[in-house]
mmCIF file of C-alpha atoms in Angstrom:
data_model
loop_
_atom_site.group_PDB
_atom_site.id
_atom_site.type_symbol
_atom_site.label_atom_id
_atom_site.label_comp_id
_atom_site.label_asym_id
_atom_site.label_seq_id
_atom_site.Cartn_x
_atom_site.Cartn_y
_atom_site.Cartn_z
ATOM 1 C CA MET A 893 0.005 -0.013 -0.018
ATOM 2 C CA ALA A 894 1.294 3.442 -0.816
ATOM 3 C CA PRO A 895 2.076 5.821 1.955
ATOM 4 C CA THR A 896 -0.756 8.108 2.919
ATOM 5 C CA LEU A 897 -0.799 11.677 4.222
ATOM 6 C CA TYR A 898 -3.210 10.571 7.135
ATOM 7 C CA ASP A 899 -1.947 9.621 10.604
ATOM 8 C CA LYS A 900 -4.480 6.717 10.899
ATOM 9 C CA LYS A 901 -3.671 3.576 8.821
ATOM 10 C CA PRO A 902 -6.917 1.873 7.994
ATOM 11 C CA GLU A 903 -7.716 -1.546 9.707
ATOM 12 C CA PRO A 904 -9.911 -4.246 8.281
ATOM 13 C CA GLY A 905 -13.513 -3.220 8.813
ATOM 14 C CA ASP A 906 -12.862 0.560 8.788
ATOM 15 C CA LEU A 907 -15.092 3.004 6.922
ATOM 16 C CA ILE A 908 -13.231 4.992 4.387
ATOM 17 C CA GLU A 909 -14.692 8.481 3.556
ATOM 18 C CA ILE A 910 -13.538 9.902 0.275
ATOM 19 C CA PHE A 911 -14.045 13.525 -0.394
ATOM 20 C CA ARG A 912 -15.373 14.115 -3.913
ATOM 21 C CA GLY A 913 -16.168 17.824 -3.869
ATOM 22 C CA ASN A 914 -19.847 18.217 -3.187
ATOM 23 C CA TYR A 915 -20.407 14.788 -1.588
ATOM 24 C CA GLN A 916 -18.359 11.950 -0.269
ATOM 25 C CA HIS A 917 -17.819 8.394 -1.565
ATOM 26 C CA TRP A 918 -17.690 5.594 0.982
ATOM 27 C CA ALA A 919 -15.817 2.320 1.084
ATOM 28 C CA LEU A 920 -14.931 -0.405 3.626
ATOM 29 C CA TYR A 921 -11.365 -1.306 4.080
ATOM 30 C CA VAL A 922 -10.947 -5.079 3.867
ATOM 31 C CA GLY A 923 -7.227 -5.274 4.268
ATOM 32 C CA ASP A 924 -4.006 -5.697 2.133
ATOM 33 C CA GLY A 925 -4.736 -2.244 0.426
ATOM 34 C CA PHE A 926 -8.128 -3.216 -0.853
ATOM 35 C CA VAL A 927 -11.548 -1.814 -0.269
ATOM 36 C CA VAL A 928 -15.137 -2.874 -1.115
ATOM 37 C CA HIS A 929 -17.664 -0.201 -2.181
ATOM 38 C CA LEU A 930 -20.964 0.193 -4.048
ATOM 39 C CA ALA A 931 -20.227 2.005 -7.105
ATOM 40 C CA PRO A 932 -22.852 3.280 -9.603
ATOM 41 C CA PRO A 933 -21.651 3.498 -13.207
ATOM 42 C CA SER A 934 -20.549 7.023 -12.813
ATOM 43 C CA GLU A 935 -18.506 6.619 -9.825
ATOM 44 C CA GLY A 936 -14.665 6.622 -9.964
ATOM 45 C CA PRO A 937 -11.593 8.355 -8.761
ATOM 46 C CA GLY A 938 -11.709 12.129 -9.727
ATOM 47 C CA ALA A 939 -15.204 11.889 -10.849
ATOM 48 C CA ARG A 940 -16.494 14.938 -8.941
ATOM 49 C CA ALA A 941 -19.394 16.338 -10.930
ATOM 50 C CA ASN A 942 -19.878 13.462 -13.246
ATOM 51 C CA SER A 943 -20.495 11.157 -10.409
ATOM 52 C CA MET A 944 -23.460 13.475 -9.520
ATOM 53 C CA MET A 945 -25.069 11.497 -12.295
ATOM 54 C CA SER A 946 -25.253 8.749 -9.860
ATOM 55 C CA VAL A 947 -28.438 10.405 -8.682
ATOM 56 C CA LEU A 948 -30.006 9.009 -11.827
ATOM 57 C CA SER A 949 -28.734 5.434 -11.566
ATOM 58 C CA ASP A 950 -30.958 2.797 -10.114
ATOM 59 C CA LYS A 951 -28.477 -0.081 -10.013
ATOM 60 C CA ALA A 952 -24.808 -0.191 -8.768
ATOM 61 C CA LYS A 953 -22.126 -2.748 -8.661
ATOM 62 C CA VAL A 954 -20.182 -3.957 -5.494
ATOM 63 C CA LYS A 955 -16.539 -3.789 -6.338
ATOM 64 C CA LYS A 956 -13.269 -4.936 -4.586
ATOM 65 C CA GLU A 957 -10.497 -2.602 -5.696
ATOM 66 C CA GLU A 958 -7.240 -1.297 -4.384
ATOM 67 C CA ILE A 959 -7.790 1.624 -2.262
ATOM 68 C CA TRP A 960 -5.673 4.000 -4.258
ATOM 69 C CA ASP A 961 -7.712 3.111 -7.426
ATOM 70 C CA VAL A 962 -10.756 4.305 -5.680
ATOM 71 C CA VAL A 963 -9.442 7.208 -3.833
ATOM 72 C CA GLY A 964 -7.439 8.672 -6.763
ATOM 73 C CA HIS A 965 -6.089 12.131 -5.894
ATOM 74 C CA ASP A 966 -8.961 12.911 -3.597
ATOM 75 C CA GLN A 967 -8.583 13.330 0.155
ATOM 76 C CA TRP A 968 -9.785 10.609 2.347
ATOM 77 C CA CYS A 969 -9.831 9.462 6.084
ATOM 78 C CA VAL A 970 -10.983 6.672 8.212
ATOM 79 C CA ASN A 971 -14.453 7.618 9.607
ATOM 80 C CA ASN A 972 -15.890 5.326 12.118
ATOM 81 C CA GLN A 973 -17.899 7.973 13.768
ATOM 82 C CA LEU A 974 -21.002 5.874 14.179
ATOM 83 C CA ASP A 975 -19.025 3.563 16.502
ATOM 84 C CA LYS A 976 -20.307 5.962 19.186
ATOM 85 C CA LYS A 977 -23.860 5.292 18.195
ATOM 86 C CA TYR A 978 -23.909 1.653 17.159
ATOM 87 C CA GLN A 979 -22.091 -1.517 18.097
ATOM 88 C CA VAL A 980 -19.550 -2.705 15.612
ATOM 89 C CA ARG A 981 -20.330 -6.143 14.212
ATOM 90 C CA PRO A 982 -17.533 -8.765 14.590
ATOM 91 C CA ILE A 983 -14.806 -7.992 11.933
ATOM 92 C CA HIS A 984 -14.700 -11.448 10.523
ATOM 93 C CA GLU A 985 -18.566 -11.200 9.858
ATOM 94 C CA ILE A 986 -18.112 -7.769 8.218
ATOM 95 C CA LEU A 987 -15.423 -9.110 5.886
ATOM 96 C CA ARG A 988 -17.136 -12.287 5.084
ATOM 97 C CA GLU A 989 -20.386 -10.466 4.121
ATOM 98 C CA ALA A 990 -18.507 -7.791 2.202
ATOM 99 C CA GLN A 991 -16.626 -10.439 0.216
ATOM 100 C CA ALA A 992 -19.962 -12.158 -0.585
ATOM 101 C CA TYR A 993 -21.364 -8.959 -2.141
ATOM 102 C CA VAL A 994 -18.430 -8.420 -4.549
ATOM 103 C CA ASP A 995 -19.464 -8.489 -8.180
ATOM 104 C CA GLN A 996 -23.193 -8.301 -7.328
ATOM 105 C CA GLU A 997 -25.412 -5.785 -8.926
ATOM 106 C CA MET A 998 -27.587 -4.191 -6.307
ATOM 107 C CA PRO A 999 -30.396 -1.626 -6.325
ATOM 108 C CA TYR A 1000 -29.122 1.848 -5.938
ATOM 109 C CA CYS A 1001 -30.893 4.982 -4.513
ATOM 110 C CA VAL A 1002 -29.151 8.043 -3.495
ATOM 111 C CA PHE A 1003 -31.618 8.532 -0.697
ATOM 112 C CA ARG A 1004 -32.250 5.050 0.552
ATOM 113 C CA GLY A 1005 -29.315 2.827 -0.629
ATOM 114 C CA ASN A 1006 -26.129 4.624 -1.581
ATOM 115 C CA CYS A 1007 -22.451 3.804 -0.893
ATOM 116 C CA GLU A 1008 -22.598 5.175 2.706
ATOM 117 C CA HIS A 1009 -25.765 3.085 3.431
ATOM 118 C CA PHE A 1010 -23.924 -0.038 1.930
ATOM 119 C CA VAL A 1011 -20.879 0.285 4.175
ATOM 120 C CA THR A 1012 -22.649 1.351 7.459
ATOM 121 C CA ASP A 1013 -24.973 -1.647 6.946
ATOM 122 C CA LEU A 1014 -21.726 -3.928 6.639
ATOM 123 C CA ARG A 1015 -19.984 -2.459 9.744
ATOM 124 C CA TYR A 1016 -23.022 -1.847 12.075
ATOM 125 C CA GLY A 1017 -25.946 -3.853 10.535
ATOM 126 C CA LYS A 1018 -27.722 -0.456 10.189
ATOM 127 C CA ALA A 1019 -27.961 1.305 6.735
ATOM 128 C CA GLU A 1020 -27.437 4.972 7.487
ATOM 129 C CA SER A 1021 -26.303 7.878 5.540
ATOM 130 C CA ARG A 1022 -25.417 10.939 7.419
ATOM 131 C CA GLN A 1023 -24.731 13.146 4.200
ATOM 132 C CA VAL A 1024 -28.314 12.280 2.999
ATOM 133 C CA ARG A 1025 -29.714 13.221 6.515
ATOM 134 C CA GLN A 1026 -27.892 16.475 6.397
ATOM 135 C CA ALA A 1027 -29.069 17.263 2.877
ATOM 136 C CA VAL A 1028 -32.618 16.456 3.980
ATOM 137 C CA GLU A 1029 -32.435 18.690 7.065
ATOM 138 C CA THR A 1030 -30.780 21.552 4.853
ATOM 139 C CA VAL A 1031 -33.465 21.353 2.238
ATOM 140 C CA GLY A 1032 -36.193 21.088 5.099
ATOM 141 C CA MET A 1033 -34.833 24.013 6.905
ATOM 142 C CA ALA A 1034 -34.641 26.072 3.602
ATOM 143 C CA ALA A 1035 -38.309 25.070 3.018
ATOM 144 C CA MET A 1036 -39.268 26.100 6.513
ATOM 145 C CA LEU A 1037 -37.580 29.369 5.922
ATOM 146 C CA GLY A 1038 -39.280 29.827 2.724
ATOM 147 C CA LEU A 1039 -42.595 29.159 4.208
ATOM 148 C CA GLY A 1040 -41.812 31.527 6.988
ATOM 149 C CA VAL A 1041 -41.044 34.318 4.417
ATOM 150 C CA LEU A 1042 -44.328 33.486 2.683
ATOM 151 C CA ALA A 1043 -46.214 33.509 5.952
ATOM 152 C CA VAL A 1044 -44.746 36.831 6.883
ATOM 153 C CA ALA A 1045 -45.579 38.227 3.439
ATOM 154 C CA GLY A 1046 -49.131 36.900 3.819
ATOM 155 C CA ILE A 1047 -49.508 38.648 7.297
ATOM 156 C CA ALA A 1048 -48.032 41.983 5.770
ATOM 157 C CA VAL A 1049 -50.707 41.734 2.809
ATOM 158 C CA ALA A 1050 -53.404 41.188 5.241
ATOM 159 C CA ILE A 1051 -52.383 44.124 7.526
ATOM 160 C CA PHE A 1052 -51.330 46.522 5.077
ATOM 161 C CA GLY A 1053 -52.254 45.498 1.588
ATOM 162 C CA GLY A 1054 -55.541 45.378 -0.473
ATOM 163 C CA GLY A 1055 -57.976 46.203 2.253
ATOM 164 C CA SER A 1056 -61.179 44.206 2.746
ATOM 165 C CA LYS A 1057 -63.692 43.022 0.203
ATOM 166 C CA LYS A 1058 -66.349 45.163 1.841
ATOM 167 C CA LYS A 1059 -64.098 48.385 1.686
ATOM 168 C CA ASN A 1060 -63.434 47.778 -1.964
ATOM 169 C CA GLU A 1061 -67.263 47.221 -2.709
ATOM 170 C CA GLU A 1062 -68.032 50.471 -0.907
ATOM 171 C CA GLU A 1063 -65.606 52.411 -2.959
ATOM 172 C CA GLU A 1064 -66.964 51.030 -6.108
ATOM 173 C CA GLU A 1065 -70.518 52.346 -5.074
ATOM 174 C CA TYR A 1066 -69.174 55.852 -4.703
ATOM 175 C CA LYS A 1067 -67.694 55.999 -8.310
#
């Protein structure tokens, strides 16, 4: 395995977070310089904006590849932060299950079944994607703010604008 810029060398069963610009790709380190990951057709090292096309994919393939072939020139780190929330499954089970998935085509959904869901399910038995949850929360907050602006605008119109229908009818009678 090539030297890394990071202090923590991955151990079998570790989750690898790869920073691809606007999103992160995830893989599971299986040892000897290899990772297993769920890869839609557009995913690859340096994919960046092109891999955003994975949103349109409904199938992906589980691949076992050398970590450096997956990471490319992107930054990456070991990220087992969910260890604080979930119990880690026995490493031999994680690795056995990961190996069993290799070369299989699987359903893919960026919101319910992406690469992060895949590796967290392997490590913890719980499919979770924090980046999807954060995106949903961000969109939800923006929607709430948008509705708040509309509500304020509606109140302003009710208070300051247009007047009542009765008042408008009375003005019409005097014309």
